[in-house]
Structures are given as C-alpha cells and as structure tokens.
Amino acid sequence: MEVIGLVEKMQQASENLRLSGKALALVPTMGFFHEGHLELMRVAKKHADIVVVSIFVNPTQFGPKEDLNTYPRDLEGDLFKAENVGVDLAFVPAVHDMYPDRFQTTVSVQKATKHLCGLSRPAHFDGVTTVVAKLFNIIKPHIAVFGQKDFQQLVVVTRMVQDLNMDVRIVGVPTVREPDGLAMSSRNSFLNPLERESALCLKKSLDLARNLVARGEFQASILIKGVKEMILSSPFTEIDYVNLCDPVSMENVQKVEGETLLALAVRVGKTRLIDNCLLSAKLLRRI
Ligand code: AMP
C-alpha cells in the first residue's frame, strides 16, 4: 500500500491512475479504524480497481468546544489494518496542506443540514461538505463510500454531489455493530466500562421503536416518548435529540409512513454517540 501525504502528489497519482483506465473508489475517514471503517473499504474494493482511503481529522467539522484535540488517533495501526483489507493507497494530508493560509471557501448544503446533528453542531456539516468536496477534487474518485451510521452525513453528501453535478457515485454501507449491538465508533474508546454498558440503550431503544411499529404504533410522539424513556432509564445518559424524520429531507414527521428515519444523539458521560434505523409502516404491516 502506498502512503501519500502531499495534496499535489495525490492529485498526480490519481490523474495517472485515471489515465491508465482504473476505476477509483474513495473511503473518507478520520482514522482510528474499527470494523465499520474496514467494511467500507471491503465494499469499495468490490466497486473499483483501486481503493484510496483518506485519513484526516478535519478541524473544520469540529465546534470550538468539541473533541478535536482529544480525538483518538493511531496512524500506524490504521495503515496496517487498511493494508490488510487490500487498500491500495492511503492519503494522509497535513492540516496546513488542506487549509493553507488565506483558505476561505465553504461548500454548504442549505436545508438537510438544518435538522438533527446540524442543530447542536451548527458548523459541522459545512466542514464535512467542504472537506469531502476537496477530497473529491484531489482524488477524483469514481465512487465514494460512506456509512449509514452517519445517516445525515450520507444524505448531505449525496445532496451536494447531485446539486453540484459532481461525477462521483455515492455508496452507503449499513451500520456495523459490536456483538452486543453498540454501533461501532471511534468515540466508543472514550467510554469507561460502566458507560459502555449504559450505551447499549441506544440500540435497545431503536429495537423498542421497531417493535412498537411492528405492533401498529405509528405516532411519532408516542414512539419518541418510548425511546426517550428507555434511554433515560440508563445511567449517565443525556439526550441531545430523538427524532423521526423523512430520510431524504431530514424534516420531522408526525407519523411513520413509508420509510422513516429514527435518529438519535445521546451523551453517555462526556461522549456523544449517534445511532439510527429506518422504520417502515408498510413493510412491517405485511409481516
Ligand atoms: P469517521 O472516521 O468516524 O469519520 O467515519 C468514516 C466513515 O466510516 C464514515 O462514512 C462513517 O459513516 C463510517 N462509519 C463509522 N462508523 C461506522 C459503522 N459502525 N458502520 C458503518 N460505517 C461506519
């Protein structure tokens, strides 16, 4: 696996690969790899000749009081894992190369960012879309792979690609979970053993909502109440949001009709975790 640090070198390498007729897939990440990241790389391999993984803890998507400085990092371990799953090229740029002096351009998706995580993290998605647009321009991938664990991010990036006619196909990958159900996340490493146990309430509350829908409960207010009660009955939890929304616009819905996204963000101790699942009244009624 080749490791490239400089933007200019990466651009040249991608250009050469494209000219030689290779299909390129990009997996953008912030590193500290777990099985969720590795699954994205495996999916990328199925779709392309060459898999590029970017590892960049992007400062512009963190708020001033967020965990940029403590965000977990393990570059050596990441490169080892990526090589093991067959990644061809790792792009590991420095912050000053991605954001040189006088940098002043932002890519901003207007509406889908104004809900869920966008409310408690106001500059977050502008940071995400700007860095993803930059990565697309540097790496020029034919496809890019994102996890459904960050469902709103997947929606926002898809919107950006459509709105700006970027020639990249976005592929979404289902959330990879620990055996006990906790969605894998680099931030899980912040949880102490008691918090780790308590964090299971996120997945359990999604399952509760699924069961309620399967029994014919479609009212958002009732489903949200049940989910919140389950989360708050676990220790160390503080709810940021529990929302039922349209999985394209991200706007809240009153009832589960067709496909509906149940999304939640919960602080467990000091660690903010997110999770989600799709609910569908139609599908479940047929069961
Ligand atoms: P991150 O390094 O947290 O920015 O994540 C990089 C990519 O991995 C994003 O597209 C995430 O949605 C995806 N990802 C993170 N955790 C998971 C998971 N548990 N399952 C599937 N994809 C994930």
mmCIF file of C-alpha atoms and ligand atoms in Angstrom, residues 27-40 54 56 61 71 145-151 153-154 173-178 182-187, ligand 1:
data_model
loop_
_atom_site.group_PDB
_atom_site.id
_atom_site.type_symbol
_atom_site.label_atom_id
_atom_site.label_comp_id
_atom_site.label_asym_id
_atom_site.label_seq_id
_atom_site.Cartn_x
_atom_site.Cartn_y
_atom_site.Cartn_z
ATOM 1 C CA VAL A 27 -13.295 5.936 1.579
ATOM 2 C CA PRO A 28 -13.007 9.212 3.508
ATOM 3 C CA THR A 29 -12.259 8.720 7.218
ATOM 4 C CA MET A 30 -10.876 10.390 10.308
ATOM 5 C CA GLY A 31 -8.913 7.260 11.220
ATOM 6 C CA PHE A 32 -8.760 5.125 14.387
ATOM 7 C CA PHE A 33 -10.131 2.248 12.360
ATOM 8 C CA HIS A 34 -12.673 -0.289 13.560
ATOM 9 C CA GLU A 35 -14.630 -2.943 11.657
ATOM 10 C CA GLY A 36 -17.093 -0.301 10.395
ATOM 11 C CA HIS A 37 -14.315 1.510 8.538
ATOM 12 C CA LEU A 38 -12.878 -1.773 7.272
ATOM 13 C CA GLU A 39 -16.282 -2.845 5.935
ATOM 14 C CA LEU A 40 -16.447 0.395 3.910
ATOM 15 C CA SER A 54 -8.135 9.201 3.296
ATOM 16 C CA PHE A 56 -7.722 13.217 8.059
ATOM 17 C CA GLN A 61 -16.089 19.940 11.213
ATOM 18 C CA TYR A 71 -9.996 12.710 19.025
ATOM 19 C CA VAL A 145 -18.243 5.046 0.208
ATOM 20 C CA PHE A 146 -19.930 6.333 3.367
ATOM 21 C CA GLY A 147 -21.506 4.631 6.392
ATOM 22 C CA GLN A 148 -25.210 4.785 7.213
ATOM 23 C CA LYS A 149 -24.247 5.183 10.839
ATOM 24 C CA ASP A 150 -23.770 8.867 9.960
ATOM 25 C CA PHE A 151 -27.028 8.849 8.031
ATOM 26 C CA GLN A 153 -23.860 12.951 6.556
ATOM 27 C CA LEU A 154 -24.622 10.417 3.811
ATOM 28 C CA VAL A 173 -22.999 0.898 3.802
ATOM 29 C CA PRO A 174 -25.192 -0.397 6.667
ATOM 30 C CA THR A 175 -24.002 0.246 10.223
ATOM 31 C CA VAL A 176 -21.548 -2.301 11.603
ATOM 32 C CA ARG A 177 -22.201 -3.162 15.256
ATOM 33 C CA GLU A 178 -20.406 -4.800 18.145
ATOM 34 C CA LEU A 182 -23.495 -0.986 20.026
ATOM 35 C CA ALA A 183 -22.761 0.801 16.745
ATOM 36 C CA MET A 184 -19.008 0.831 16.181
ATOM 37 C CA SER A 185 -17.470 4.281 16.515
ATOM 38 C CA SER A 186 -14.005 5.661 17.121
ATOM 39 C CA ARG A 187 -15.545 7.571 20.035
HETATM 40 P P1 AMP B 1 -15.251 8.613 10.710
HETATM 41 O O1 AMP B 1 -13.839 8.144 10.696
HETATM 42 O O2 AMP B 1 -15.943 8.409 12.025
HETATM 43 O O3 AMP B 1 -15.414 9.993 10.139
HETATM 44 O O4 AMP B 1 -16.028 7.658 9.719
HETATM 45 C C1 AMP B 1 -15.589 7.443 8.406
HETATM 46 C C2 AMP B 1 -16.659 6.699 7.644
HETATM 47 O O5 AMP B 1 -16.925 5.468 8.317
HETATM 48 C C3 AMP B 1 -17.991 7.453 7.587
HETATM 49 O O6 AMP B 1 -18.569 7.279 6.303
HETATM 50 C C4 AMP B 1 -18.818 6.773 8.647
HETATM 51 O O7 AMP B 1 -20.203 6.828 8.402
HETATM 52 C C5 AMP B 1 -18.319 5.350 8.520
HETATM 53 N N1 AMP B 1 -18.584 4.601 9.743
HETATM 54 C C6 AMP B 1 -18.242 4.929 11.022
HETATM 55 N N2 AMP B 1 -18.693 4.016 11.897
HETATM 56 C C7 AMP B 1 -19.356 3.083 11.158
HETATM 57 C C8 AMP B 1 -20.054 1.874 11.473
HETATM 58 N N3 AMP B 1 -20.185 1.446 12.719
HETATM 59 N N4 AMP B 1 -20.602 1.183 10.462
HETATM 60 C C9 AMP B 1 -20.501 1.603 9.170
HETATM 61 N N5 AMP B 1 -19.844 2.721 8.811
HETATM 62 C C10 AMP B 1 -19.284 3.452 9.786
#
